[in-house]
Short mmCIF file of C-alpha atoms and ligand atoms in Angstrom, two decimals:
data_model
loop_
_atom_site.label_atom_id
_atom_site.label_comp_id
_atom_site.label_asym_id
_atom_site.label_seq_id
_atom_site.Cartn_x
_atom_site.Cartn_y
_atom_site.Cartn_z
CA MET J 100 -19.30 -0.10 8.15
CA MET J 101 -18.04 -3.59 8.95
CA THR J 102 -19.15 -5.84 11.79
CA ILE J 103 -17.54 -9.16 12.74
CA GLN J 104 -19.11 -11.92 14.86
CA ASN J 105 -16.05 -14.20 15.27
CA TYR J 106 -12.33 -13.79 14.71
CA VAL J 107 -10.09 -16.74 13.82
CA ARG J 108 -6.40 -17.01 12.96
CA PRO J 109 -6.02 -20.30 11.10
CA GLN J 110 -2.59 -21.93 11.37
CA THR J 111 -2.71 -23.78 8.04
CA LEU J 112 -3.93 -22.99 4.54
CA GLU J 113 -6.25 -25.96 4.75
CA GLN J 114 -7.95 -24.58 7.87
CA ALA J 115 -8.27 -21.15 6.23
CA TYR J 116 -9.77 -22.64 3.08
CA GLU J 117 -12.23 -24.77 5.05
CA LEU J 118 -13.42 -21.76 7.01
CA LEU J 119 -13.85 -19.69 3.84
CA SER J 120 -15.75 -22.51 2.13
CA LYS J 121 -18.13 -22.99 5.06
CA ASN J 122 -20.17 -19.81 4.89
CA ARG J 123 -20.40 -16.99 2.37
CA ARG J 124 -20.29 -14.48 5.20
CA ASN J 125 -16.87 -15.74 6.31
CA ARG J 126 -14.22 -13.48 4.85
CA ALA J 127 -10.46 -13.54 4.44
CA VAL J 128 -8.78 -10.66 6.27
CA ALA J 129 -5.50 -9.34 4.85
CA GLY J 130 -4.61 -5.66 5.40
CA MET J 131 -8.32 -5.08 6.08
CA LEU J 132 -8.16 -1.58 4.64
CA TRP J 133 -10.64 -2.21 1.88
CA LEU J 134 -12.61 -4.78 3.80
CA ARG J 135 -13.34 -2.42 6.69
CA LEU J 136 -15.00 0.04 4.33
CA THR J 137 -16.91 -2.51 2.27
CA GLY J 138 -17.06 -5.79 4.24
CA GLY J 139 -20.57 -5.38 5.72
CA SER J 140 -21.67 -8.03 8.16
CA ILE J 141 -19.00 -10.73 8.52
CA GLN J 142 -19.74 -14.00 10.30
CA THR J 143 -16.13 -15.15 10.78
CA ALA J 144 -13.11 -13.02 9.98
CA VAL J 145 -10.42 -15.42 8.79
CA ASP J 146 -7.21 -13.55 9.52
CA LEU J 147 -4.43 -14.83 7.23
CA CYS J 148 -1.65 -13.28 9.36
CA ASP J 149 -0.29 -16.53 10.86
CA LEU J 150 0.17 -18.44 7.59
CA GLY J 151 3.72 -17.25 6.93
CA LEU J 152 2.61 -15.56 3.70
CA ASP J 153 4.08 -12.14 4.52
CA THR J 154 7.47 -12.84 2.98
CA MET J 155 8.92 -12.33 -0.44
CA GLU J 156 11.56 -14.54 -1.97
CA GLU J 157 13.76 -14.05 -5.02
CA THR J 158 14.69 -17.20 -6.95
CA ASP J 159 16.77 -17.49 -10.12
CA ASP J 160 13.78 -16.96 -12.35
CA ALA J 161 11.05 -15.27 -10.30
CA PHE J 162 9.97 -13.09 -7.40
CA VAL J 163 7.72 -15.20 -5.21
CA ILE J 164 5.48 -12.85 -3.24
CA GLY J 165 3.39 -14.22 -0.34
CA ALA J 166 -0.18 -12.91 -0.50
CA MET J 167 0.22 -11.20 2.91
CA THR J 168 3.34 -9.27 1.85
CA PRO J 169 2.72 -5.61 2.69
CA LEU J 170 2.88 -3.18 -0.24
CA ARG J 171 5.69 -1.35 1.54
CA LYS J 172 7.82 -4.49 1.57
CA LEU J 173 7.36 -4.91 -2.18
CA GLU J 174 8.17 -1.23 -2.73
CA LEU J 175 11.44 -1.53 -0.78
CA ALA J 176 12.61 -4.94 -2.05
CA PRO J 177 15.96 -4.15 -3.74
CA GLY J 178 15.81 -7.03 -6.27
CA PHE J 179 12.29 -6.10 -7.38
CA ALA J 180 13.23 -2.41 -7.58
CA ALA J 181 16.21 -3.29 -9.79
CA TYR J 182 14.18 -5.64 -12.00
CA THR J 183 11.44 -3.04 -12.55
CA GLY J 184 13.92 -0.18 -12.97
CA GLY J 185 12.15 1.83 -10.25
CA ALA J 186 8.65 1.26 -11.67
CA ALA J 187 7.59 -0.56 -8.48
CA ALA J 188 8.34 2.45 -6.28
CA ARG J 189 6.52 4.70 -8.78
CA ALA J 190 3.46 2.46 -8.73
CA LEU J 191 3.33 1.92 -4.98
CA GLY J 192 4.83 5.09 -3.49
CA ASP J 193 1.72 7.26 -3.72
CA ILE J 194 -0.74 4.77 -2.27
CA VAL J 195 -1.97 6.78 0.72
CA GLY J 196 1.02 6.69 3.09
CA VAL J 197 3.78 4.56 4.60
CA GLN J 198 1.60 3.44 7.54
CA PHE J 199 -1.13 2.38 5.11
CA ARG J 200 1.30 0.48 2.89
CA ASN J 201 2.69 -1.34 5.95
CA LEU J 202 -0.80 -2.84 6.32
CA ALA J 203 -2.20 -3.15 2.78
CA THR J 204 -1.10 -6.39 1.17
CA VAL J 205 -0.17 -7.47 -2.33
CA GLY J 206 -2.66 -10.36 -2.05
CA GLY J 207 -5.54 -8.09 -1.00
CA SER J 208 -4.71 -5.74 -3.87
CA VAL J 209 -4.62 -8.52 -6.45
CA PHE J 210 -7.65 -10.36 -5.06
CA GLY J 211 -9.67 -7.13 -5.07
CA ARG J 212 -9.06 -6.56 -8.80
CA PHE J 213 -9.88 -2.90 -8.19
CA GLY J 214 -10.38 -0.58 -11.15
CA PHE J 215 -8.21 2.11 -9.57
CA SER J 216 -5.37 -0.27 -8.67
CA ASP J 217 -1.81 0.89 -9.26
CA VAL J 218 -0.73 -2.58 -8.12
CA LEU J 219 -2.82 -4.48 -10.67
CA THR J 220 -1.73 -2.15 -13.48
CA LEU J 221 1.95 -2.75 -12.74
CA LEU J 222 1.63 -6.51 -12.23
CA LEU J 223 -0.39 -6.96 -15.43
CA ALA J 224 2.43 -5.35 -17.40
CA LEU J 225 4.86 -7.94 -15.96
CA ASP J 226 4.85 -11.72 -16.46
CA THR J 227 2.74 -12.40 -13.39
CA GLU J 228 0.96 -15.52 -12.21
CA VAL J 229 -1.17 -16.14 -9.15
CA GLU J 230 -1.46 -19.29 -7.05
CA LEU J 231 -4.85 -20.15 -5.60
CA TYR J 232 -5.20 -22.76 -2.87
CA GLY J 233 -6.44 -25.95 -4.47
CA ALA J 234 -6.66 -24.54 -8.01
CA GLY J 235 -2.91 -23.99 -8.56
CA ARG J 236 -1.27 -21.34 -10.76
CA MET J 237 -2.79 -19.25 -13.53
CA PRO J 238 -1.77 -16.07 -15.36
CA LEU J 239 -2.81 -12.89 -13.53
CA ALA J 240 -4.56 -11.68 -16.70
CA GLU J 241 -6.84 -14.72 -16.50
CA PHE J 242 -7.46 -14.32 -12.76
CA ALA J 243 -8.28 -10.64 -13.23
CA GLU J 244 -11.22 -11.60 -15.45
CA LEU J 245 -12.70 -14.16 -13.03
CA PRO J 246 -15.62 -13.13 -10.83
CA GLN J 247 -14.74 -12.65 -7.14
CA THR J 248 -15.85 -15.42 -4.83
CA THR J 249 -15.35 -15.35 -1.09
CA ARG J 250 -14.11 -18.98 -1.18
CA ASP J 251 -10.97 -18.47 -3.26
CA LEU J 252 -7.77 -18.29 -1.24
CA LEU J 253 -4.92 -16.48 -2.93
CA VAL J 254 -1.61 -17.85 -1.68
CA ARG J 255 1.24 -16.36 -3.72
CA ILE J 256 2.00 -14.09 -6.63
CA TYR J 257 4.84 -14.99 -9.01
CA VAL J 258 6.55 -12.32 -11.08
CA LYS J 259 8.82 -14.04 -13.58
CA LYS J 260 12.17 -12.43 -14.30
CA THR J 261 11.59 -12.30 -18.05
CA PRO J 262 14.37 -10.10 -19.45
CA GLY J 263 13.28 -6.65 -20.56
CA ASN J 264 12.09 -3.40 -19.07
CA VAL J 265 8.98 -1.72 -17.70
CA ALA J 266 7.89 1.86 -17.05
CA TYR J 267 5.06 3.19 -14.87
CA ARG J 268 3.27 6.52 -14.57
CA ALA J 269 0.01 7.61 -12.96
CA VAL J 270 -1.83 10.90 -12.66
CA ARG J 271 -3.37 11.96 -9.36
CA ILE J 272 -5.21 15.14 -8.47
CA ALA J 273 -3.33 15.11 -5.16
CA ARG J 274 -0.55 12.85 -3.93
CA THR J 275 -2.09 9.96 -1.87
CA ASP J 276 -5.52 10.26 -3.58
CA PHE J 277 -6.87 7.51 -5.83
CA PRO J 278 -5.34 7.82 -9.32
CA VAL J 279 -7.16 9.47 -12.22
CA LEU J 280 -5.33 7.13 -14.60
CA THR J 281 -2.60 4.50 -14.25
CA CYS J 282 -0.33 3.32 -17.06
CA ALA J 283 2.42 0.73 -17.36
CA ALA J 284 4.33 -0.23 -20.50
CA SER J 285 6.71 -3.15 -20.84
CA ARG J 286 8.88 -4.95 -23.37
CA LEU J 287 9.65 -8.40 -22.01
CA ASP J 288 11.40 -10.93 -24.21
CA GLY J 289 10.35 -8.84 -27.22
CA LYS J 290 6.67 -8.75 -26.19
CA VAL J 291 5.39 -5.17 -25.92
CA ARG J 292 2.45 -4.49 -23.60
CA LEU J 293 0.55 -1.40 -22.54
CA CYS J 294 -1.64 -1.62 -19.48
CA VAL J 295 -4.03 1.18 -18.49
CA GLY J 296 -6.05 1.25 -15.27
CA ALA J 297 -8.31 3.63 -13.33
CA ARG J 298 -10.12 4.19 -16.64
CA PRO J 299 -11.94 4.21 -14.12
CA GLY J 300 -12.64 0.53 -14.88
CA LYS J 301 -10.26 -2.36 -14.27
CA ALA J 302 -6.91 -2.24 -16.05
CA MET J 303 -6.98 -3.13 -19.77
CA VAL J 304 -3.98 -4.66 -21.48
CA LEU J 305 -3.07 -3.99 -25.13
CA ASP J 306 -0.63 -6.36 -26.82
CA LEU J 307 1.45 -4.07 -29.04
CA THR J 308 4.06 -6.64 -30.06
CA GLU J 309 3.04 -6.77 -33.72
CA ALA J 310 2.45 -3.03 -34.04
CA ALA J 311 5.90 -2.41 -32.54
CA ALA J 312 7.63 -5.12 -34.58
CA GLY J 313 9.75 -2.51 -36.38
CA GLY J 314 11.10 -1.28 -33.01
CA LEU J 315 10.00 1.40 -30.57
CA THR J 316 11.10 4.60 -32.32
CA PRO J 317 9.78 8.06 -31.41
CA ASP J 318 7.46 7.98 -34.46
CA THR J 319 6.12 4.50 -33.72
CA VAL J 320 5.56 5.38 -30.08
CA LYS J 321 3.59 8.48 -31.09
CA SER J 322 1.27 6.50 -33.32
CA LEU J 323 0.95 3.63 -30.81
CA ALA J 324 -0.05 6.14 -28.14
CA GLU J 325 -2.65 7.73 -30.44
CA GLU J 326 -4.04 4.31 -31.28
CA ALA J 327 -4.11 3.35 -27.57
CA ALA J 328 -6.14 6.46 -26.77
CA LYS J 329 -8.75 5.23 -29.28
CA GLN J 330 -8.76 1.60 -28.14
CA ILE J 331 -8.70 2.01 -24.36
CA LEU J 332 -12.23 2.55 -23.13
CA THR J 333 -12.55 5.35 -20.61
CA GLY J 334 -15.39 6.63 -18.46
CA SER J 335 -16.17 9.59 -16.24
CA ASN J 336 -16.31 9.87 -12.47
CA SER J 337 -15.67 12.57 -9.87
CA ARG J 338 -11.91 12.46 -10.61
CA GLY J 339 -12.08 13.08 -14.34
CA SER J 340 -14.13 12.90 -17.51
CA ALA J 341 -13.80 10.22 -20.18
CA ALA J 342 -12.36 12.81 -22.58
CA TYR J 343 -9.72 13.88 -20.06
CA ARG J 344 -8.80 10.25 -19.35
CA SER J 345 -8.45 9.47 -23.07
CA HIS J 346 -6.15 12.46 -23.38
CA LEU J 347 -4.12 11.10 -20.45
CA VAL J 348 -3.96 7.65 -22.07
CA ARG J 349 -2.19 9.19 -25.06
CA VAL J 350 0.22 11.22 -22.93
CA LEU J 351 1.12 8.47 -20.45
CA ALA J 352 1.32 5.79 -23.16
CA GLU J 353 3.76 7.96 -25.10
CA ARG J 354 5.88 8.63 -22.01
CA THR J 355 6.01 5.06 -20.74
CA LEU J 356 6.57 3.51 -24.18
CA SER J 357 9.34 6.06 -24.86
CA GLN J 358 11.03 5.03 -21.63
CA VAL J 359 10.70 1.36 -22.54
CA GLY J 360 12.08 2.20 -25.99
CA GLY J 361 15.11 3.72 -24.30
CA PHE J 362 14.73 7.33 -25.49
CA GLY J 363 12.72 8.98 -22.71
CA ASN J 364 12.77 9.15 -18.94
CA GLY J 365 9.02 8.77 -18.65
CA ASP J 366 8.40 12.46 -17.83
CA MET L 68 -12.34 -12.42 23.43
CA GLU L 69 -9.29 -11.95 25.66
CA ILE L 70 -6.13 -10.42 24.23
CA LYS L 71 -2.67 -9.96 25.72
CA LEU L 72 -0.03 -7.68 24.30
CA LYS L 73 2.91 -5.52 25.24
CA LEU L 74 1.89 -1.87 25.37
CA ASN L 75 4.73 0.63 25.67
CA GLY L 76 6.90 -2.10 27.15
CA LYS L 77 4.36 -3.31 29.73
CA ALA L 78 2.23 -6.45 29.54
CA VAL L 79 -1.47 -5.61 29.29
CA ALA L 80 -4.57 -7.75 28.84
CA GLY L 81 -8.17 -6.93 28.02
CA SER L 82 -11.43 -8.15 26.65
CA VAL L 83 -12.40 -7.01 23.14
CA GLU L 84 -15.10 -7.75 20.57
CA ALA L 85 -14.02 -9.50 17.34
CA ASP L 86 -14.39 -6.17 15.49
CA THR L 87 -12.87 -3.79 18.06
CA PRO L 88 -10.28 -1.63 16.31
CA LEU L 89 -6.89 -1.33 17.98
CA ILE L 90 -7.37 2.43 18.46
CA ASP L 91 -10.39 1.84 20.75
CA PHE L 92 -8.45 -0.68 22.85
CA LEU L 93 -5.49 1.70 23.19
CA ARG L 94 -7.69 4.59 24.29
CA GLN L 95 -9.41 2.32 26.82
CA LYS L 96 -5.92 1.69 28.20
CA GLY L 97 -5.37 5.42 28.61
CA CYS L 98 -3.30 6.14 25.49
CA TYR L 99 -5.15 9.34 24.56
CA SER L 100 -2.42 10.54 22.17
CA VAL L 101 -3.94 8.05 19.70
CA LYS L 102 -6.81 9.86 17.99
CA CYS L 103 -9.27 9.17 15.23
CA GLY L 104 -9.12 11.80 12.47
CA CYS L 105 -10.91 10.14 9.58
CA ASP L 106 -11.71 6.48 10.31
CA THR L 107 -11.16 5.76 6.58
CA SER L 108 -7.40 4.99 6.68
CA ASN L 109 -6.50 8.31 5.09
CA CYS L 110 -5.16 10.79 7.66
CA GLY L 111 -2.37 9.12 9.68
CA LEU L 112 -3.49 10.66 12.98
CA CYS L 113 -4.00 7.23 14.59
CA THR L 114 -0.42 6.05 13.84
CA VAL L 115 1.09 3.60 16.36
CA PHE L 116 3.92 1.09 16.04
CA LEU L 117 2.98 -2.57 15.79
CA ASP L 118 6.18 -4.53 16.43
CA ASP L 119 8.07 -1.28 15.65
CA VAL L 120 6.36 -0.78 12.27
CA PRO L 121 4.15 2.33 11.89
CA VAL L 122 0.54 1.38 11.12
CA LEU L 123 -2.92 2.94 11.28
CA SER L 124 -4.55 1.81 14.52
CA CYS L 125 -8.03 2.66 13.18
CA SER L 126 -7.54 -0.04 10.55
CA VAL L 127 -6.06 -2.91 12.59
CA LEU L 128 -8.20 -5.23 14.68
CA ALA L 129 -7.25 -5.29 18.36
CA ALA L 130 -7.43 -9.08 17.96
CA ARG L 131 -4.62 -8.96 15.38
CA ALA L 132 -2.38 -7.22 17.95
CA ASP L 133 -2.81 -10.15 20.37
CA GLY L 134 0.66 -11.45 21.23
CA HIS L 135 2.45 -8.46 19.67
CA ALA L 136 4.08 -5.24 20.88
CA VAL L 137 2.34 -1.89 20.44
CA THR L 138 3.97 1.47 21.03
CA THR L 139 2.18 4.81 21.23
CA LEU L 140 3.49 8.33 21.71
CA GLU L 141 3.07 7.83 25.48
CA GLY L 142 5.92 5.30 25.27
CA LEU L 143 8.20 7.46 23.13
CA GLN L 144 8.32 10.70 25.08
CA GLU L 145 12.12 10.87 25.20
CA GLU L 146 12.64 10.10 21.52
CA ALA L 147 9.94 12.65 20.61
CA ALA L 148 11.33 15.32 22.92
CA ASP L 149 14.43 15.51 20.73
CA PHE L 150 12.65 17.18 17.84
CA VAL L 151 9.15 18.39 18.83
CA GLY L 152 10.66 21.63 20.08
CA PHE L 153 12.06 22.31 16.62
CA ILE L 154 8.59 21.82 15.12
CA ALA L 155 7.06 24.14 17.71
CA ASP L 156 9.78 26.74 17.01
CA GLN L 157 8.62 26.89 13.40
CA GLY L 158 5.01 27.50 14.48
CA ALA L 159 4.23 24.45 12.38
CA ASP L 160 1.10 23.44 14.26
CA GLN L 161 -2.05 25.52 14.42
CA CYS L 162 -4.74 23.48 16.17
CA GLY L 163 -2.21 20.69 16.81
CA PHE L 164 -4.71 17.87 16.28
CA CYS L 165 -2.50 16.18 13.65
CA ASN L 166 0.62 16.44 15.81
CA PRO L 167 0.71 12.97 17.48
CA GLY L 168 0.48 11.22 14.12
CA PHE L 169 3.20 13.45 12.65
CA VAL L 170 5.49 12.87 15.61
CA MET L 171 5.02 9.08 15.54
CA ASN L 172 5.67 8.87 11.83
CA THR L 173 8.67 11.21 12.04
CA ILE L 174 10.17 8.90 14.67
CA ALA L 175 9.58 5.96 12.30
CA LEU L 176 11.21 7.90 9.44
CA LEU L 177 14.29 8.84 11.45
CA ARG L 178 14.74 5.29 12.73
CA GLU L 179 14.59 3.99 9.16
CA ASN L 180 16.53 6.80 7.54
CA PRO L 181 18.49 8.98 9.98
CA ASP L 182 19.53 11.54 7.34
CA PRO L 183 16.60 11.99 4.95
CA THR L 184 16.45 14.54 2.12
CA ASP L 185 13.51 16.96 1.99
CA ASP L 186 11.89 14.82 -0.71
CA GLU L 187 12.30 11.71 1.42
CA ILE L 188 10.70 13.52 4.37
CA ARG L 189 7.78 14.64 2.17
CA ALA L 190 7.31 11.13 0.79
CA TYR L 191 7.43 9.45 4.20
CA LEU L 192 5.02 11.90 5.80
CA ALA L 193 2.64 12.09 2.82
CA GLY L 194 0.08 9.95 4.65
CA ASN L 195 -0.15 12.42 7.56
CA LEU L 196 -2.76 15.01 6.75
CA CYS L 197 -2.99 18.42 8.39
CA ARG L 198 -6.11 20.53 7.90
CA CYS L 199 -4.56 23.79 9.09
CA SER L 200 -0.98 24.16 7.91
CA GLY L 201 0.72 23.92 4.54
CA TYR L 202 3.18 21.24 5.75
CA GLU L 203 6.14 23.57 5.18
CA GLY L 204 6.44 24.34 8.92
CA GLN L 205 6.72 20.66 9.82
CA LEU L 206 9.32 20.18 7.08
CA ARG L 207 11.32 23.21 8.29
CA GLY L 208 11.16 21.92 11.88
CA ILE L 209 12.48 18.48 10.95
CA ARG L 210 15.16 20.03 8.74
CA ALA L 211 16.23 22.37 11.59
CA TYR L 212 16.44 19.38 13.95
CA LEU L 213 18.53 17.38 11.47
CA ASP L 214 20.82 20.37 10.85
CA SER L 215 21.29 20.91 14.58
CA ARG L 216 22.11 17.21 15.01
CA LYS L 217 24.70 17.45 12.25
CA GLY L 218 26.10 20.59 13.88
CA LYS L 219 26.43 18.72 17.19
CA GLY L 220 28.02 15.78 15.37
CA ALA L 221 30.57 18.12 13.77
CA GLN L 222 31.33 19.67 17.18
CA ASN L 223 31.90 16.16 18.57
CA GLY L 224 34.26 15.47 15.69
CA ASN L 225 31.86 12.94 14.04
C1 FAD C 211 -8.66 4.71 1.44
C2 FAD C 211 -8.00 3.78 0.46
C3 FAD C 211 -7.21 4.30 -0.57
C4 FAD C 211 -6.59 3.44 -1.50
N1 FAD C 211 -5.84 3.98 -2.50
C5 FAD C 211 -5.25 3.15 -3.41
C6 FAD C 211 -4.46 3.68 -4.48
O1 FAD C 211 -4.31 4.88 -4.65
N2 FAD C 211 -3.87 2.79 -5.33
C7 FAD C 211 -4.02 1.44 -5.18
O2 FAD C 211 -3.46 0.68 -5.99
N3 FAD C 211 -4.75 0.93 -4.18
C8 FAD C 211 -5.37 1.75 -3.30
N4 FAD C 211 -6.15 1.22 -2.30
C9 FAD C 211 -6.28 -0.26 -2.22
C10 FAD C 211 -5.24 -0.84 -1.27
O3 FAD C 211 -3.94 -0.56 -1.76
C11 FAD C 211 -5.38 -2.36 -1.18
O4 FAD C 211 -5.33 -2.90 -2.46
C12 FAD C 211 -6.68 -2.76 -0.53
O5 FAD C 211 -6.81 -2.15 0.71
C13 FAD C 211 -6.80 -4.28 -0.37
O6 FAD C 211 -5.70 -4.78 0.31
P1 FAD C 211 -5.82 -5.26 1.83
O7 FAD C 211 -4.58 -5.99 2.16
O8 FAD C 211 -6.22 -4.13 2.69
O9 FAD C 211 -7.01 -6.34 1.71
P2 FAD C 211 -8.35 -6.52 2.56
O10 FAD C 211 -9.10 -5.26 2.67
O11 FAD C 211 -8.07 -7.28 3.80
O12 FAD C 211 -9.10 -7.52 1.56
C14 FAD C 211 -9.64 -7.06 0.33
C15 FAD C 211 -10.51 -8.20 -0.26
O13 FAD C 211 -9.70 -9.28 -0.66
C16 FAD C 211 -9.98 -10.47 0.09
N5 FAD C 211 -8.67 -11.07 0.34
C17 FAD C 211 -7.57 -10.45 0.82
N6 FAD C 211 -6.50 -11.27 0.77
C18 FAD C 211 -6.95 -12.45 0.27
C19 FAD C 211 -6.33 -13.71 -0.01
N7 FAD C 211 -5.03 -13.91 0.20
N8 FAD C 211 -7.11 -14.69 -0.53
C20 FAD C 211 -8.42 -14.49 -0.75
N9 FAD C 211 -9.06 -13.32 -0.50
C21 FAD C 211 -8.34 -12.32 0.00
C22 FAD C 211 -10.73 -10.00 1.32
O14 FAD C 211 -11.61 -10.98 1.83
C23 FAD C 211 -11.49 -8.80 0.77
O15 FAD C 211 -12.62 -9.22 0.07
C24 FAD C 211 -6.79 2.04 -1.39
C25 FAD C 211 -7.58 1.52 -0.35
C26 FAD C 211 -8.18 2.37 0.57
C27 FAD C 211 -9.01 1.76 1.67
S1 FES C 212 -8.05 7.83 11.87
FE1 FES C 212 -6.74 6.25 11.14
S2 FES C 212 -6.01 7.05 9.27
FE2 FES C 212 -7.38 8.59 9.94
S1 FES C 213 -2.37 21.83 12.92
FE1 FES C 213 -4.50 21.55 12.78
S2 FES C 213 -4.65 19.67 11.75
FE2 FES C 213 -2.56 20.05 11.69
#
């Protein structure tokens, strides 16, 4: 249950940042979907909707995604769909429903660093950086490890157009439910990465570049997937046991790495 | 706080608390088609259009809608009338509680994609939950409506 004393729509990033720095019970409001379930007692809701951050731009070398960009906009962006070879739609398309994804934002998803996040799993497999007001840019992998503070203001997300390919798969008990396991594999500029989320902990990234130095062949992929199932730590919750999740790590790693290797369709 | 917005094409104003959800404001204004099914952003029953985009009114602050246009099923009777009969013909609804959310989101789908495949219909309506039916009736109803529209188009030489 969330209660709010005051509601403000700052018109500049500076105003938003000042409000967030003033009081720990002041909170940034993005899509509000997570906040409304977990926000508790909020002194001032700092709605980021007037800051012009709900747009996405494609430059020669990156996708520049405003923090308030709805997930649905990212899912439908033709350039991003082409760059990810459809992995974006796979990662985003089962998050609750269209109406939900019109509200939920990329910034809220990244800032939340949720264990179950399809969004974080996909973005960690890409060359992604985040821009924080005042603190500038840093790799998403670094940001994901930082503790959450209510003062940080996430402004933009940058996905660099590093040449290569990416594949995404998740397992859900029912479409629109939280995932049981999420998995993204990528080979970008020769760097091979496997990213597994909903373990149920936050997504873990394995750098497989050295292990895959001889190329991604069916045999290599099989052994990489077996190794990943040993290295990725899994746990149990109401959606699945640790043993089941480790089994899924092997299966999804094999499928996504095969697709990245160019000899599977990911299914 | 005072808010002003366009509701179903008409200017309305009202006083809300900072944490009043849009759904409560809309029901205060007499839009009883907008219902709360879950209050956890999961069921789609509270779907309205905010500046023509379908959203969950249980999850948007009324304050965020200040200065924007909101449309509920009350404002879309003609557009809905086109296909609700086809859904009824299939006996798709049982209790009917989920119906306003389904109708709103079907309108959004058909505006965005006038000739969807069955998979596209399923994907677009996945966030509309129904506790009674198996969803097949709604799908058959929308398909029958689309087929009849194509039939009419063919008759008109389109
Ligand atoms: C019922 C439900 C089911 C879900 N299912 C899935 C799923 O299957 N897969 C998945 O990947 N995700 C899922 N999510 C998460 C969802 O996709 C979003 O990631 C989540 O709601 C946060 O995004 P938001 O825009 O709603 O942020 P909010 O709820 O508004 O904010 C979340 C947190 O981030 C802070 N914040 C937001 N934006 C900024 C910013 N720019 N700068 C600083 N702080 C900020 C807020 O203060 C708050 O603490 C689910 C969420 C819900 C509620
Ligand atoms: S009442 Fe809004 S999604 Fe269920
Ligand atoms: S008909 Fe009863 S909830 Fe859908």
